[in-house]
């Protein structure tokens, strides 16, 4: 399912005309469609004069085709509320939900953030912070969690890199256009993220990062994840805003402590002292205990939930059905069972692993522990004779 | 006031016959006096056969005069419930209160623990832990807090040494006799503590440290202080027992966090995760906020209570008396009032500021808020005519 082209174009236009998190605009869009609002603006018939003045200043230079061409040139796409890829968790932002998302990368955004943890912290990270962020990100990725962060230097970069190193999925939410590399030094990192994960922004292509945009961006990081982990934060830090956004959204706020002598953890300790809801975490296991789902994550080998399966393409579902429950098989055998080309099956297995549905040992595959549990508790058809289960697409 | 010699001797005897924290013994002593109980034991007329058996095993070798002579040889004294020096806070231990305390040192025990913080942690401390314990102890001592600890290597030693370095009062509660140096390497430390502070034990002279005695001793550390700070603790640590004792007694439990990579703070983080009542502290100011008394410790400029004033040199006291209460004055005016050279007054003002007795705005000085409050609640002579207060040395 995807929204129609007219609505998509209108949302792109409005994202250019308005700055993010404009509650007046959001409230108006409950009464009229984006296309109608744009029409009213163009025909000077918008009743709300304050909103009219806000949106009009950039109206002269509006060129939707140019926006879309710029996006297209970096292989980006537009994701609107109502699209399959739209993360419904953003609805929790209410009046401050984004109008539209610009997305780059090979992942499926809604699927990617179905089990996501945000990891944020200072750009001026210490060796300790980088070590903790990297290790935690690797371990959460191993457990099938997507890592959401802001693409900045320091803790953000370590969080993204840990996920990449573990072959996991990571989402960078930028405070500029998805075609803008900020900071410049993260050119290679952003390319790597886009390959298997996602680069996301609510700002149209070419948008430069401003201070307010960073602060507004942080609400998206908090909203896209089940919980936010702050690894290192000085007394004044953007991570604090993300932390407070997470609490305001009813998400978990998790804090990594550190040296009380170093300035790099002052913000972390302050949050732990000020916010009774904030939970001290020392590693991935503590994070899973906090944001994990009962049955999926509170088990020795934490792992992917059944909801992920519903988001699969027909081909992925077919490959999944061919994967044995317990006794691992090689890709060739699975390809034969599925009746699909080996290369396609290999790619599909990689993707299924990323969303936590299958696991491998030495190149041989079987269902993940959580998926096995999910199946054994579900009322699904099974044939135990050959040691694995076939599940019909709707199971 | 002090208890009579007969009761004192009976308590000394019972402390030799029984191990610490014997609830059956405590309950019996609510019905009969220590001397009566000892009589019943000697005349084989004690009704409680379990208690009789517990106490009888060491009865043969009992020699009260020898106990008292051994104590006397190290300059120690016996402090009993009801004595002036007995800390009434120990009553909170109820059935597990000590029978008697053996005390060495120049301090007055009850006065010393009137404002006391316990600081405990691992013997196997890191440089970080030693640094934090020392600094916190210095700063709490500067604010007039007594530091209670267990005389062990590591965090305990750093806590005692910080207090000694600051010229403060520190109390070492031992798990052996006050005449036993355990650990051996702390010979010099114990001597220094005894000079200005106190060495305390509920065990009679000559008692060796055993594992159970360490655990029982920890309840005394927790009970003698308004709150306990755990600086570093590994997964298994005696400090955990002190921490739990503090909570059980309704005292504040304060935890210093550290690296989540190092094993040395695992116990600290575990307490913070498991105990909602545990409060993260990053320094002396946080500790004061937790255990301080309103009016004395919750002031904007943290400070030494009136006790600090008593420690001032004659010259500092003279400068302090010349500082206005409310309306700030420059150093020259204060020097004129004090009748001292400007340069000396400037140095003195800096020192008085450091101990929290005065404050400045743009180079002009007045008494600190806490000091103003302390004076207004004290019954001190004052002359408001010239905008500042003169305090006689005894005020």
JSON list of N, CA, C and O in Angstrom, two decimals, chain A residues 114-115 293 304-312 357 371:
[
{"chain": "A", "resi": 114, "resn": "UNK", "atom": "N", "xyz": [10.94, -2.17, 13.90]},
{"chain": "A", "resi": 114, "resn": "UNK", "atom": "CA", "xyz": [10.01, -2.98, 14.69]},
{"chain": "A", "resi": 114, "resn": "UNK", "atom": "C", "xyz": [10.64, -3.39, 16.02]},
{"chain": "A", "resi": 114, "resn": "UNK", "atom": "O", "xyz": [9.97, -3.50, 17.04]},
{"chain": "A", "resi": 115, "resn": "UNK", "atom": "N", "xyz": [11.94, -3.64, 15.98]},
{"chain": "A", "resi": 115, "resn": "UNK", "atom": "CA", "xyz": [12.71, -3.94, 17.20]},
{"chain": "A", "resi": 115, "resn": "UNK", "atom": "C", "xyz": [13.95, -3.07, 17.17]},
{"chain": "A", "resi": 115, "resn": "UNK", "atom": "O", "xyz": [14.98, -3.49, 16.67]},
{"chain": "A", "resi": 293, "resn": "UNK", "atom": "N", "xyz": [10.80, -8.05, 24.64]},
{"chain": "A", "resi": 293, "resn": "UNK", "atom": "CA", "xyz": [9.43, -8.54, 24.79]},
{"chain": "A", "resi": 293, "resn": "UNK", "atom": "C", "xyz": [9.48, -9.88, 25.51]},
{"chain": "A", "resi": 293, "resn": "UNK", "atom": "O", "xyz": [10.34, -10.71, 25.23]},
{"chain": "A", "resi": 304, "resn": "UNK", "atom": "N", "xyz": [14.14, -12.24, 17.49]},
{"chain": "A", "resi": 304, "resn": "UNK", "atom": "CA", "xyz": [13.07, -11.65, 16.65]},
{"chain": "A", "resi": 304, "resn": "UNK", "atom": "C", "xyz": [11.64, -12.10, 16.88]},
{"chain": "A", "resi": 304, "resn": "UNK", "atom": "O", "xyz": [11.40, -13.21, 17.20]},
{"chain": "A", "resi": 305, "resn": "UNK", "atom": "N", "xyz": [10.73, -11.19, 16.77]},
{"chain": "A", "resi": 305, "resn": "UNK", "atom": "CA", "xyz": [9.34, -11.54, 17.11]},
{"chain": "A", "resi": 305, "resn": "UNK", "atom": "C", "xyz": [8.55, -11.95, 15.88]},
{"chain": "A", "resi": 305, "resn": "UNK", "atom": "O", "xyz": [9.01, -11.78, 14.76]},
{"chain": "A", "resi": 306, "resn": "UNK", "atom": "N", "xyz": [7.37, -12.52, 16.09]},
{"chain": "A", "resi": 306, "resn": "UNK", "atom": "CA", "xyz": [6.56, -13.01, 14.97]},
{"chain": "A", "resi": 306, "resn": "UNK", "atom": "C", "xyz": [6.08, -11.90, 14.06]},
{"chain": "A", "resi": 306, "resn": "UNK", "atom": "O", "xyz": [5.89, -12.13, 12.88]},
{"chain": "A", "resi": 307, "resn": "UNK", "atom": "N", "xyz": [5.88, -10.74, 14.59]},
{"chain": "A", "resi": 307, "resn": "UNK", "atom": "CA", "xyz": [5.37, -9.64, 13.76]},
{"chain": "A", "resi": 307, "resn": "UNK", "atom": "C", "xyz": [6.25, -9.44, 12.54]},
{"chain": "A", "resi": 307, "resn": "UNK", "atom": "O", "xyz": [5.76, -9.10, 11.47]},
{"chain": "A", "resi": 308, "resn": "UNK", "atom": "N", "xyz": [7.55, -9.67, 12.69]},
{"chain": "A", "resi": 308, "resn": "UNK", "atom": "CA", "xyz": [8.45, -9.46, 11.56]},
{"chain": "A", "resi": 308, "resn": "UNK", "atom": "C", "xyz": [8.01, -10.28, 10.35]},
{"chain": "A", "resi": 308, "resn": "UNK", "atom": "O", "xyz": [8.11, -9.85, 9.22]},
{"chain": "A", "resi": 309, "resn": "UNK", "atom": "N", "xyz": [7.51, -11.47, 10.62]},
{"chain": "A", "resi": 309, "resn": "UNK", "atom": "CA", "xyz": [7.17, -12.37, 9.52]},
{"chain": "A", "resi": 309, "resn": "UNK", "atom": "C", "xyz": [6.07, -11.78, 8.63]},
{"chain": "A", "resi": 309, "resn": "UNK", "atom": "O", "xyz": [6.07, -11.94, 7.41]},
{"chain": "A", "resi": 310, "resn": "UNK", "atom": "N", "xyz": [5.14, -11.09, 9.24]},
{"chain": "A", "resi": 310, "resn": "UNK", "atom": "CA", "xyz": [4.02, -10.52, 8.49]},
{"chain": "A", "resi": 310, "resn": "UNK", "atom": "C", "xyz": [4.49, -9.49, 7.48]},
{"chain": "A", "resi": 310, "resn": "UNK", "atom": "O", "xyz": [3.79, -9.20, 6.52]},
{"chain": "A", "resi": 311, "resn": "UNK", "atom": "N", "xyz": [5.66, -8.92, 7.71]},
{"chain": "A", "resi": 311, "resn": "UNK", "atom": "CA", "xyz": [6.15, -7.86, 6.83]},
{"chain": "A", "resi": 311, "resn": "UNK", "atom": "C", "xyz": [6.97, -8.44, 5.67]},
{"chain": "A", "resi": 311, "resn": "UNK", "atom": "O", "xyz": [7.46, -7.70, 4.83]},
{"chain": "A", "resi": 312, "resn": "UNK", "atom": "N", "xyz": [7.09, -9.76, 5.60]},
{"chain": "A", "resi": 312, "resn": "UNK", "atom": "CA", "xyz": [7.96, -10.36, 4.57]},
{"chain": "A", "resi": 312, "resn": "UNK", "atom": "C", "xyz": [7.33, -10.30, 3.17]},
{"chain": "A", "resi": 312, "resn": "UNK", "atom": "O", "xyz": [6.11, -10.39, 3.03]},
{"chain": "A", "resi": 357, "resn": "UNK", "atom": "N", "xyz": [14.77, -13.86, 12.14]},
{"chain": "A", "resi": 357, "resn": "UNK", "atom": "CA", "xyz": [13.90, -15.02, 11.92]},
{"chain": "A", "resi": 357, "resn": "UNK", "atom": "C", "xyz": [14.67, -16.32, 11.76]},
{"chain": "A", "resi": 357, "resn": "UNK", "atom": "O", "xyz": [14.15, -17.40, 12.03]},
{"chain": "A", "resi": 371, "resn": "UNK", "atom": "N", "xyz": [11.94, -17.62, 17.00]},
{"chain": "A", "resi": 371, "resn": "UNK", "atom": "CA", "xyz": [10.99, -18.02, 15.97]},
{"chain": "A", "resi": 371, "resn": "UNK", "atom": "C", "xyz": [10.48, -19.44, 16.24]},
{"chain": "A", "resi": 371, "resn": "UNK", "atom": "O", "xyz": [9.31, -19.73, 16.06]}
]
